[in-house]
């Protein structure tokens, strides 16, 4: 039987149960569909596509080596898949199950069934399937081209230090962690400055499935201290749990002027701005920095939840709806974080701020985190660098008061209306999200 293997967020050939399963059934047509509905989503961005496009190049090479080149198509999956099946006389599709697209997938399944096509979905952790050494290609398959970002309606999205897409870049990063970084730095450090060394930085590779969770878990022991293996395993378990969550489609939420300024790293809060610029330039920040950025937007600037989420999601190369929206909810429900104190704690010498906010070069060290207190502030603030968008102390006080009110209301609501346990315990709000995995 000829089989279409649908690649989605699993852009690899190794440890790929769906591909292994298909190879046992007959000739294989590997397909990736760039569905405009996905790429028109308000949380999608050019940097996401750049990562995927590089991954597809390598996936195509790997599949060609195995004997069945990748067919790339642009269009609605509900039209492209039946068309490809009809053209090649295929009646069976195999893919991995993806919880966050489940509602859409149910509709797609009905379309396929109406065409007499069965769709088999496997867990990415299905055991016991040997990797194929060779694939038999479906006859007459046409490769197609990787669509340019613009044809998917994506705007230019400069990200000069973006992580290299492609599985081999991910393997190198993993190697650098298990043989070097992970053996030295304290893993799980909250400091955004230590983050690049002390955390894996493999999230984009996991989001798009260039590496499987299983191969990551298998690579961890070895040279790494047991406490590091334990910490990373806990995070991977959180990822596995998040993989069960469904995501919902969201209408585009417009940015307010304050949120737009913050998204450019121009909120007037030096450490938060430095983090935002770093995120813009790299597509990545560690977990604590994500919480801080989200907290500033939601609590200090009072920005709306969807608008905040879509703005941040577009900047994160590893945007994974199943993880992202759940984490953002946690930040929204947690105690507001103080961006000034965070800066003083994690960047006491201000090196990170000076690196990413060069406009503050003239500000003396003692005032770098709160430049408005410097007697010479007038020469910089409101000229080269903005005044704070919101009075930081007042914003924090008000946000904290709101948070306390919310907790009180939620507690009362929980007692009177709903005996089930709270998802977020009101008595133990935990803003340091990496610690409660
Ligand atoms: C507001 C907010 C938004 C986030 N959005 C995303 C997102 O879109 N995509 C994403 O992959 N992670 C997200 N995270 C979780 C976490 O911050 C990142 O996975 C992590 O910072 C990525 O860096 P790393 O690869 O160095 O991970 P490490 O800290 O070294 O952890 C290793 C791996 O474990 C997984 N992991 C770590 N923390 C979590 C978590 N809390 N939940 C689920 N899996 C986790 C990731 O796959 C990560 O690559 C978000 C966190 C917050 C607070």
CSV table of N, CA, C and O in Angstrom, one decimal, residues 103-205:
chain,number,residue,atom,x,y,z
A,103,UNK,N,-9.1,20.3,17.2
A,103,UNK,CA,-10.4,20.7,16.6
A,103,UNK,C,-10.3,20.8,15.1
A,103,UNK,O,-11.2,20.3,14.4
A,104,UNK,N,-9.3,21.4,14.6
A,104,UNK,CA,-9.1,21.5,13.1
A,104,UNK,C,-8.9,20.2,12.5
A,104,UNK,O,-9.4,19.9,11.4
A,105,UNK,N,-8.1,19.4,13.2
A,105,UNK,CA,-7.8,18.0,12.7
A,105,UNK,C,-9.1,17.2,12.5
A,105,UNK,O,-9.2,16.4,11.6
A,106,UNK,N,-10.0,17.4,13.5
A,106,UNK,CA,-11.2,16.6,13.4
A,106,UNK,C,-12.0,16.9,12.1
A,106,UNK,O,-12.5,16.0,11.4
A,107,UNK,N,-12.0,18.2,11.8
A,107,UNK,CA,-12.7,18.6,10.5
A,107,UNK,C,-12.0,18.0,9.3
A,107,UNK,O,-12.6,17.6,8.3
A,108,UNK,N,-10.6,18.1,9.4
A,108,UNK,CA,-9.8,17.5,8.2
A,108,UNK,C,-10.1,16.0,8.1
A,108,UNK,O,-10.2,15.5,7.0
A,109,UNK,N,-10.2,15.3,9.2
A,109,UNK,CA,-10.4,13.9,9.2
A,109,UNK,C,-11.7,13.6,8.4
A,109,UNK,O,-11.8,12.7,7.6
A,110,UNK,N,-12.8,14.4,8.7
A,110,UNK,CA,-14.0,14.2,8.0
A,110,UNK,C,-13.9,14.4,6.5
A,110,UNK,O,-14.4,13.7,5.7
A,111,UNK,N,-13.1,15.4,6.1
A,111,UNK,CA,-12.9,15.7,4.6
A,111,UNK,C,-12.2,14.5,4.0
A,111,UNK,O,-12.6,14.0,3.0
A,112,UNK,N,-11.2,13.9,4.7
A,112,UNK,CA,-10.4,12.8,4.2
A,112,UNK,C,-11.3,11.6,4.1
A,112,UNK,O,-11.3,10.8,3.1
A,113,UNK,N,-12.1,11.4,5.1
A,113,UNK,CA,-13.0,10.2,5.2
A,113,UNK,C,-14.0,10.2,4.0
A,113,UNK,O,-14.2,9.2,3.4
A,114,UNK,N,-14.5,11.4,3.7
A,114,UNK,CA,-15.4,11.6,2.6
A,114,UNK,C,-14.8,11.2,1.3
A,114,UNK,O,-15.5,10.8,0.3
A,115,UNK,N,-13.5,11.3,1.2
A,115,UNK,CA,-12.7,10.9,0.0
A,115,UNK,C,-12.2,9.5,0.0
A,115,UNK,O,-11.5,9.0,-0.8
A,116,UNK,N,-12.6,8.8,1.1
A,116,UNK,CA,-12.2,7.4,1.2
A,116,UNK,C,-10.7,7.2,1.7
A,116,UNK,O,-10.1,6.2,1.4
A,117,UNK,N,-10.2,8.3,2.3
A,117,UNK,CA,-8.8,8.2,2.8
A,117,UNK,C,-8.7,8.0,4.3
A,117,UNK,O,-9.4,8.8,5.0
A,118,UNK,N,-8.0,7.1,4.7
A,118,UNK,CA,-7.8,6.9,6.2
A,118,UNK,C,-6.6,7.7,6.7
A,118,UNK,O,-5.6,7.8,6.0
A,119,UNK,N,-6.7,8.2,7.9
A,119,UNK,CA,-5.6,9.0,8.5
A,119,UNK,C,-5.3,8.4,9.8
A,119,UNK,O,-6.1,8.4,10.7
A,120,UNK,N,-4.1,7.8,9.9
A,120,UNK,CA,-3.6,7.2,11.1
A,120,UNK,C,-2.7,8.1,11.8
A,120,UNK,O,-1.7,8.6,11.3
A,121,UNK,N,-3.0,8.4,13.1
A,121,UNK,CA,-2.2,9.4,13.9
A,121,UNK,C,-1.5,8.6,15.0
A,121,UNK,O,-2.1,7.9,15.7
A,122,UNK,N,-0.2,8.7,15.0
A,122,UNK,CA,0.6,8.0,16.0
A,122,UNK,C,1.2,9.0,17.1
A,122,UNK,O,1.5,10.1,16.7
A,123,UNK,N,1.4,8.5,18.3
A,123,UNK,CA,2.1,9.3,19.3
A,123,UNK,C,3.6,9.3,18.8
A,123,UNK,O,4.1,8.4,18.3
A,124,UNK,N,4.2,10.5,19.1
A,124,UNK,CA,5.6,10.6,18.7
A,124,UNK,C,6.4,9.7,19.6
A,124,UNK,O,7.6,9.5,19.3
A,125,UNK,N,5.8,9.1,20.7
A,125,UNK,CA,6.6,8.3,21.5
A,125,UNK,C,6.2,6.8,21.4
A,125,UNK,O,6.4,6.0,22.2
A,126,UNK,N,5.6,6.5,20.2
A,126,UNK,CA,5.2,5.1,19.9
A,126,UNK,C,6.5,4.2,19.9
A,126,UNK,O,7.4,4.5,19.2
A,127,UNK,N,6.5,3.2,20.8
A,127,UNK,CA,7.8,2.4,20.9
A,127,UNK,C,7.8,1.3,19.8
A,127,UNK,O,6.8,1.0,19.2
A,128,UNK,N,9.0,0.8,19.6
A,128,UNK,CA,9.1,-0.5,18.9
A,128,UNK,C,9.1,-0.4,17.4
A,128,UNK,O,9.0,-1.4,16.7
A,129,UNK,N,9.3,0.8,16.8
A,129,UNK,CA,9.3,0.9,15.4
A,129,UNK,C,10.7,1.2,14.9
A,129,UNK,O,11.3,2.2,15.3
A,130,UNK,N,11.3,0.3,14.2
A,130,UNK,CA,12.7,0.5,13.7
A,130,UNK,C,12.8,1.6,12.7
A,130,UNK,O,11.9,1.7,11.8
A,131,UNK,N,13.8,2.4,12.7
A,131,UNK,CA,14.0,3.4,11.7
A,131,UNK,C,14.2,2.8,10.3
A,131,UNK,O,15.0,1.8,10.2
A,132,UNK,N,13.6,3.4,9.3
A,132,UNK,CA,13.8,2.8,8.0
A,132,UNK,C,15.3,3.0,7.5
A,132,UNK,O,15.8,4.1,7.6
A,133,UNK,N,15.9,2.0,6.8
A,133,UNK,CA,17.2,2.2,6.2
A,133,UNK,C,17.0,2.8,4.8
A,133,UNK,O,17.9,3.5,4.4
A,134,UNK,N,15.9,2.4,4.2
A,134,UNK,CA,15.6,2.9,2.8
A,134,UNK,C,14.2,3.1,2.7
A,134,UNK,O,13.4,2.4,3.4
A,135,UNK,N,13.8,4.1,1.9
A,135,UNK,CA,12.3,4.3,1.6
A,135,UNK,C,12.1,4.0,0.2
A,135,UNK,O,12.9,4.3,-0.7
A,136,UNK,N,10.9,3.4,-0.1
A,136,UNK,CA,10.5,3.2,-1.5
A,136,UNK,C,9.7,4.4,-1.9
A,136,UNK,O,8.7,4.7,-1.2
A,137,UNK,N,10.1,5.2,-2.9
A,137,UNK,CA,9.3,6.4,-3.2
A,137,UNK,C,8.0,6.1,-4.0
A,137,UNK,O,8.0,5.1,-4.7
A,138,UNK,N,7.0,6.9,-3.8
A,138,UNK,CA,5.8,6.7,-4.6
A,138,UNK,C,6.1,7.3,-6.0
A,138,UNK,O,6.7,8.3,-6.1
A,139,UNK,N,5.7,6.6,-7.0
A,139,UNK,CA,6.1,6.9,-8.4
A,139,UNK,C,5.4,8.3,-8.8
A,139,UNK,O,4.3,8.6,-8.4
A,140,UNK,N,6.2,9.1,-9.5
A,140,UNK,CA,5.7,10.3,-10.1
A,140,UNK,C,5.6,11.5,-9.1
A,140,UNK,O,5.0,12.5,-9.4
A,141,UNK,N,6.2,11.3,-7.9
A,141,UNK,CA,6.1,12.4,-6.9
A,141,UNK,C,6.8,13.6,-7.4
A,141,UNK,O,7.9,13.5,-8.0
A,142,UNK,N,6.2,14.8,-7.2
A,142,UNK,CA,6.9,16.1,-7.6
A,142,UNK,C,7.3,16.8,-6.4
A,142,UNK,O,6.5,17.0,-5.4
A,143,UNK,N,8.6,17.3,-6.3
A,143,UNK,CA,9.2,17.8,-5.1
A,143,UNK,C,8.5,19.1,-4.6
A,143,UNK,O,8.1,19.3,-3.5
A,144,UNK,N,8.5,20.1,-5.5
A,144,UNK,CA,7.9,21.5,-5.1
A,144,UNK,C,9.0,22.3,-4.4
A,144,UNK,O,10.1,21.7,-4.1
A,145,UNK,N,8.8,23.5,-4.2
A,145,UNK,CA,9.8,24.4,-3.6
A,145,UNK,C,9.3,24.9,-2.2
A,145,UNK,O,8.1,25.0,-1.9
A,146,UNK,N,10.3,25.3,-1.4
A,146,UNK,CA,10.0,25.9,-0.1
A,146,UNK,C,9.5,27.4,-0.4
A,146,UNK,O,10.2,28.2,-1.0
A,147,UNK,N,8.2,27.7,0.0
A,147,UNK,CA,7.7,29.0,-0.3
A,147,UNK,C,8.5,30.1,0.4
A,147,UNK,O,8.9,29.9,1.5
A,148,UNK,N,8.7,31.2,-0.3
A,148,UNK,CA,9.3,32.4,0.4
A,148,UNK,C,8.3,32.9,1.4
A,148,UNK,O,7.1,32.8,1.2
A,149,UNK,N,8.8,33.6,2.5
A,149,UNK,CA,8.0,34.1,3.5
A,149,UNK,C,6.9,35.0,3.0
A,149,UNK,O,5.7,35.0,3.4
A,150,UNK,N,7.3,35.8,2.0
A,150,UNK,CA,6.3,36.8,1.5
A,150,UNK,C,5.1,36.1,0.9
A,150,UNK,O,4.0,36.6,1.0
A,151,UNK,N,5.3,35.0,0.2
A,151,UNK,CA,4.2,34.3,-0.4
A,151,UNK,C,3.2,33.8,0.6
A,151,UNK,O,2.0,33.5,0.3
A,152,UNK,N,3.6,33.7,1.9
A,152,UNK,CA,2.7,33.3,3.0
A,152,UNK,C,2.2,34.5,3.7
A,152,UNK,O,1.5,34.4,4.7
A,153,UNK,N,2.5,35.7,3.2
A,153,UNK,CA,1.9,36.9,3.8
A,153,UNK,C,2.7,37.4,5.0
A,153,UNK,O,2.2,38.2,5.8
A,154,UNK,N,3.9,36.8,5.2
A,154,UNK,CA,4.7,37.2,6.4
A,154,UNK,C,5.6,38.4,6.1
A,154,UNK,O,6.2,38.5,5.0
A,155,UNK,N,5.6,39.3,7.0
A,155,UNK,CA,6.4,40.5,6.9
A,155,UNK,C,7.9,40.2,7.1
A,155,UNK,O,8.2,39.2,7.7
A,156,UNK,N,8.8,41.1,6.6
A,156,UNK,CA,10.2,41.0,7.0
A,156,UNK,C,10.4,41.0,8.5
A,156,UNK,O,9.7,41.7,9.2
A,157,UNK,N,11.2,40.1,9.0
A,157,UNK,CA,11.4,40.0,10.4
A,157,UNK,C,12.8,39.8,10.8
A,157,UNK,O,13.3,38.7,11.0
A,158,UNK,N,13.6,40.9,10.8
A,158,UNK,CA,15.0,40.8,11.0
A,158,UNK,C,15.3,40.2,12.4
A,158,UNK,O,14.8,40.6,13.4
A,159,UNK,N,16.2,39.2,12.4
A,159,UNK,CA,16.5,38.5,13.7
A,159,UNK,C,18.0,38.1,13.5
A,159,UNK,O,18.3,37.0,13.2
A,160,UNK,N,18.9,39.1,13.7
A,160,UNK,CA,20.3,38.9,13.3
A,160,UNK,C,21.0,37.7,14.0
A,160,UNK,O,21.9,37.1,13.4
A,161,UNK,N,20.6,37.4,15.2
A,161,UNK,CA,21.3,36.3,15.9
A,161,UNK,C,20.3,35.1,16.1
A,161,UNK,O,20.4,34.4,17.1
A,162,UNK,N,19.4,34.9,15.1
A,162,UNK,CA,18.5,33.8,15.3
A,162,UNK,C,19.2,32.5,15.3
A,162,UNK,O,20.3,32.3,14.7
A,163,UNK,N,18.6,31.6,16.1
A,163,UNK,CA,19.2,30.3,16.1
A,163,UNK,C,19.1,29.6,14.8
A,163,UNK,O,18.1,29.7,14.1
A,164,UNK,N,20.2,28.9,14.4
A,164,UNK,CA,20.2,28.3,13.1
A,164,UNK,C,19.2,27.2,13.0
A,164,UNK,O,19.1,26.3,13.9
A,165,UNK,N,18.3,27.2,12.0
A,165,UNK,CA,17.4,26.1,11.8
A,165,UNK,C,18.2,24.9,11.3
A,165,UNK,O,19.4,25.1,11.0
A,166,UNK,N,17.6,23.8,11.2
A,166,UNK,CA,18.3,22.6,10.7
A,166,UNK,C,18.7,21.7,11.9
A,166,UNK,O,19.2,22.2,12.9
A,167,UNK,N,18.4,20.5,11.7
A,167,UNK,CA,18.7,19.5,12.7
A,167,UNK,C,20.1,19.4,13.2
A,167,UNK,O,20.4,19.3,14.4
A,168,UNK,N,21.0,19.6,12.2
A,168,UNK,CA,22.4,19.4,12.6
A,168,UNK,C,22.9,20.6,13.6
A,168,UNK,O,23.7,20.3,14.5
A,169,UNK,N,22.3,21.8,13.4
A,169,UNK,CA,22.6,22.9,14.3
A,169,UNK,C,22.1,22.5,15.7
A,169,UNK,O,22.7,22.8,16.7
A,170,UNK,N,20.9,21.9,15.7
A,170,UNK,CA,20.4,21.5,17.0
A,170,UNK,C,21.2,20.4,17.7
A,170,UNK,O,21.4,20.4,18.9
A,171,UNK,N,21.7,19.5,16.9
A,171,UNK,CA,22.6,18.4,17.5
A,171,UNK,C,23.9,19.0,18.1
A,171,UNK,O,24.3,18.6,19.1
A,172,UNK,N,24.4,20.0,17.4
A,172,UNK,CA,25.6,20.7,17.9
A,172,UNK,C,25.4,21.4,19.2
A,172,UNK,O,26.2,21.3,20.1
A,173,UNK,N,24.2,22.0,19.3
A,173,UNK,CA,23.8,22.7,20.5
A,173,UNK,C,23.7,21.7,21.6
A,173,UNK,O,24.1,22.0,22.8
A,174,UNK,N,23.0,20.6,21.3
A,174,UNK,CA,22.9,19.6,22.4
A,174,UNK,C,24.2,19.1,22.8
A,174,UNK,O,24.5,18.9,24.0
A,175,UNK,N,25.1,18.8,21.9
A,175,UNK,CA,26.5,18.4,22.2
A,175,UNK,C,27.2,19.4,23.1
A,175,UNK,O,27.8,19.0,24.1
A,176,UNK,N,27.0,20.7,22.8
A,176,UNK,CA,27.7,21.7,23.6
A,176,UNK,C,27.1,21.7,25.0
A,176,UNK,O,27.8,22.1,25.9
A,177,UNK,N,25.9,21.3,25.2
A,177,UNK,CA,25.3,21.3,26.5
A,177,UNK,C,25.8,20.1,27.3
A,177,UNK,O,26.3,20.2,28.4
A,178,UNK,N,25.7,18.9,26.6
A,178,UNK,CA,26.0,17.7,27.4
A,178,UNK,C,27.5,17.5,27.6
A,178,UNK,O,27.9,16.9,28.6
A,179,UNK,N,28.3,18.2,26.8
A,179,UNK,CA,29.8,18.0,27.1
A,179,UNK,C,30.4,19.2,27.7
A,179,UNK,O,31.6,19.2,28.0
A,180,UNK,N,29.7,20.4,27.7
A,180,UNK,CA,30.3,21.6,28.2
A,180,UNK,C,29.4,22.4,29.1
A,180,UNK,O,29.5,22.3,30.3
A,181,UNK,N,28.5,23.1,28.5
A,181,UNK,CA,27.7,24.1,29.2
A,181,UNK,C,27.0,23.5,30.4
A,181,UNK,O,27.0,24.0,31.5
A,182,UNK,N,26.4,22.3,30.1
A,182,UNK,CA,25.6,21.7,31.2
A,182,UNK,C,26.4,21.2,32.3
A,182,UNK,O,25.9,20.9,33.4
A,183,UNK,N,27.7,21.0,32.1
A,183,UNK,CA,28.5,20.4,33.2
A,183,UNK,C,29.1,21.6,34.0
A,183,UNK,O,29.6,21.3,35.1
A,184,UNK,N,29.0,22.8,33.6
A,184,UNK,CA,29.6,23.9,34.3
A,184,UNK,C,28.6,24.8,35.0
A,184,UNK,O,28.6,25.0,36.2
A,185,UNK,N,27.7,25.4,34.2
A,185,UNK,CA,26.8,26.4,34.8
A,185,UNK,C,25.7,25.8,35.6
A,185,UNK,O,25.3,24.7,35.4
A,186,UNK,N,25.3,26.5,36.7
A,186,UNK,CA,24.2,26.0,37.5
A,186,UNK,C,22.9,26.0,36.6
A,186,UNK,O,22.4,27.0,36.2
A,187,UNK,N,22.4,24.8,36.3
A,187,UNK,CA,21.3,24.7,35.4
A,187,UNK,C,20.0,25.3,36.1
A,187,UNK,O,19.9,25.2,37.3
A,188,UNK,N,19.2,25.9,35.3
A,188,UNK,CA,18.0,26.5,35.9
A,188,UNK,C,18.2,27.9,36.5
A,188,UNK,O,17.3,28.4,37.2
A,189,UNK,N,19.4,28.5,36.3
A,189,UNK,CA,19.6,29.8,36.8
A,189,UNK,C,18.5,30.7,36.3
A,189,UNK,O,18.1,30.7,35.2
A,190,UNK,N,18.0,31.6,37.2
A,190,UNK,CA,17.0,32.5,36.8
A,190,UNK,C,17.5,33.6,36.0
A,190,UNK,O,16.8,34.4,35.4
A,191,UNK,N,18.8,33.9,36.1
A,191,UNK,CA,19.4,35.0,35.5
A,191,UNK,C,19.3,35.0,34.0
A,191,UNK,O,19.8,34.0,33.3
A,192,UNK,N,18.6,35.9,33.3
A,192,UNK,CA,18.6,35.9,31.9
A,192,UNK,C,20.0,36.0,31.3
A,192,UNK,O,20.2,35.6,30.2
A,193,UNK,N,20.9,36.6,32.1
A,193,UNK,CA,22.3,36.7,31.5
A,193,UNK,C,23.0,35.4,31.5
A,193,UNK,O,23.8,35.1,30.6
A,194,UNK,N,22.7,34.5,32.4
A,194,UNK,CA,23.4,33.2,32.4
A,194,UNK,C,22.6,32.2,31.6
A,194,UNK,O,23.1,31.1,31.3
A,195,UNK,N,21.4,32.6,31.1
A,195,UNK,CA,20.5,31.7,30.5
A,195,UNK,C,21.1,30.9,29.3
A,195,UNK,O,20.8,29.7,29.1
A,196,UNK,N,21.8,31.6,28.5
A,196,UNK,CA,22.3,31.0,27.2
A,196,UNK,C,23.2,29.8,27.6
A,196,UNK,O,23.3,28.8,26.8
A,197,UNK,N,23.9,29.9,28.7
A,197,UNK,CA,24.8,28.8,29.1
A,197,UNK,C,24.1,27.7,29.9
A,197,UNK,O,24.3,26.6,29.7
A,198,UNK,N,23.2,28.2,30.8
A,198,UNK,CA,22.7,27.3,31.8
A,198,UNK,C,21.5,26.6,31.3
A,198,UNK,O,21.0,25.7,32.0
A,199,UNK,N,20.9,27.0,30.2
A,199,UNK,CA,19.8,26.2,29.7
A,199,UNK,C,20.1,25.6,28.3
A,199,UNK,O,21.0,26.1,27.7
A,200,UNK,N,19.3,24.7,27.9
A,200,UNK,CA,19.6,24.0,26.7
A,200,UNK,C,19.6,24.8,25.4
A,200,UNK,O,20.4,24.6,24.5
A,201,UNK,N,18.7,25.8,25.4
A,201,UNK,CA,18.4,26.6,24.2
A,201,UNK,C,18.0,25.7,23.0
A,201,UNK,O,18.3,26.0,21.8
A,202,UNK,N,17.3,24.6,23.3
A,202,UNK,CA,16.9,23.7,22.2
A,202,UNK,C,15.3,23.8,21.9
A,202,UNK,O,14.8,23.0,21.2
A,203,UNK,N,14.7,24.8,22.6
A,203,UNK,CA,13.2,24.8,22.5
A,203,UNK,C,12.7,24.9,21.1
A,203,UNK,O,11.7,24.2,20.7
A,204,UNK,N,13.3,25.7,20.2
A,204,UNK,CA,12.8,25.9,18.8
A,204,UNK,C,12.9,24.5,18.1
A,204,UNK,O,12.1,24.1,17.3
A,205,UNK,N,14.0,23.8,18.4
A,205,UNK,CA,14.3,22.5,17.8
A,205,UNK,C,13.3,21.5,18.2
A,205,UNK,O,12.9,20.6,17.5
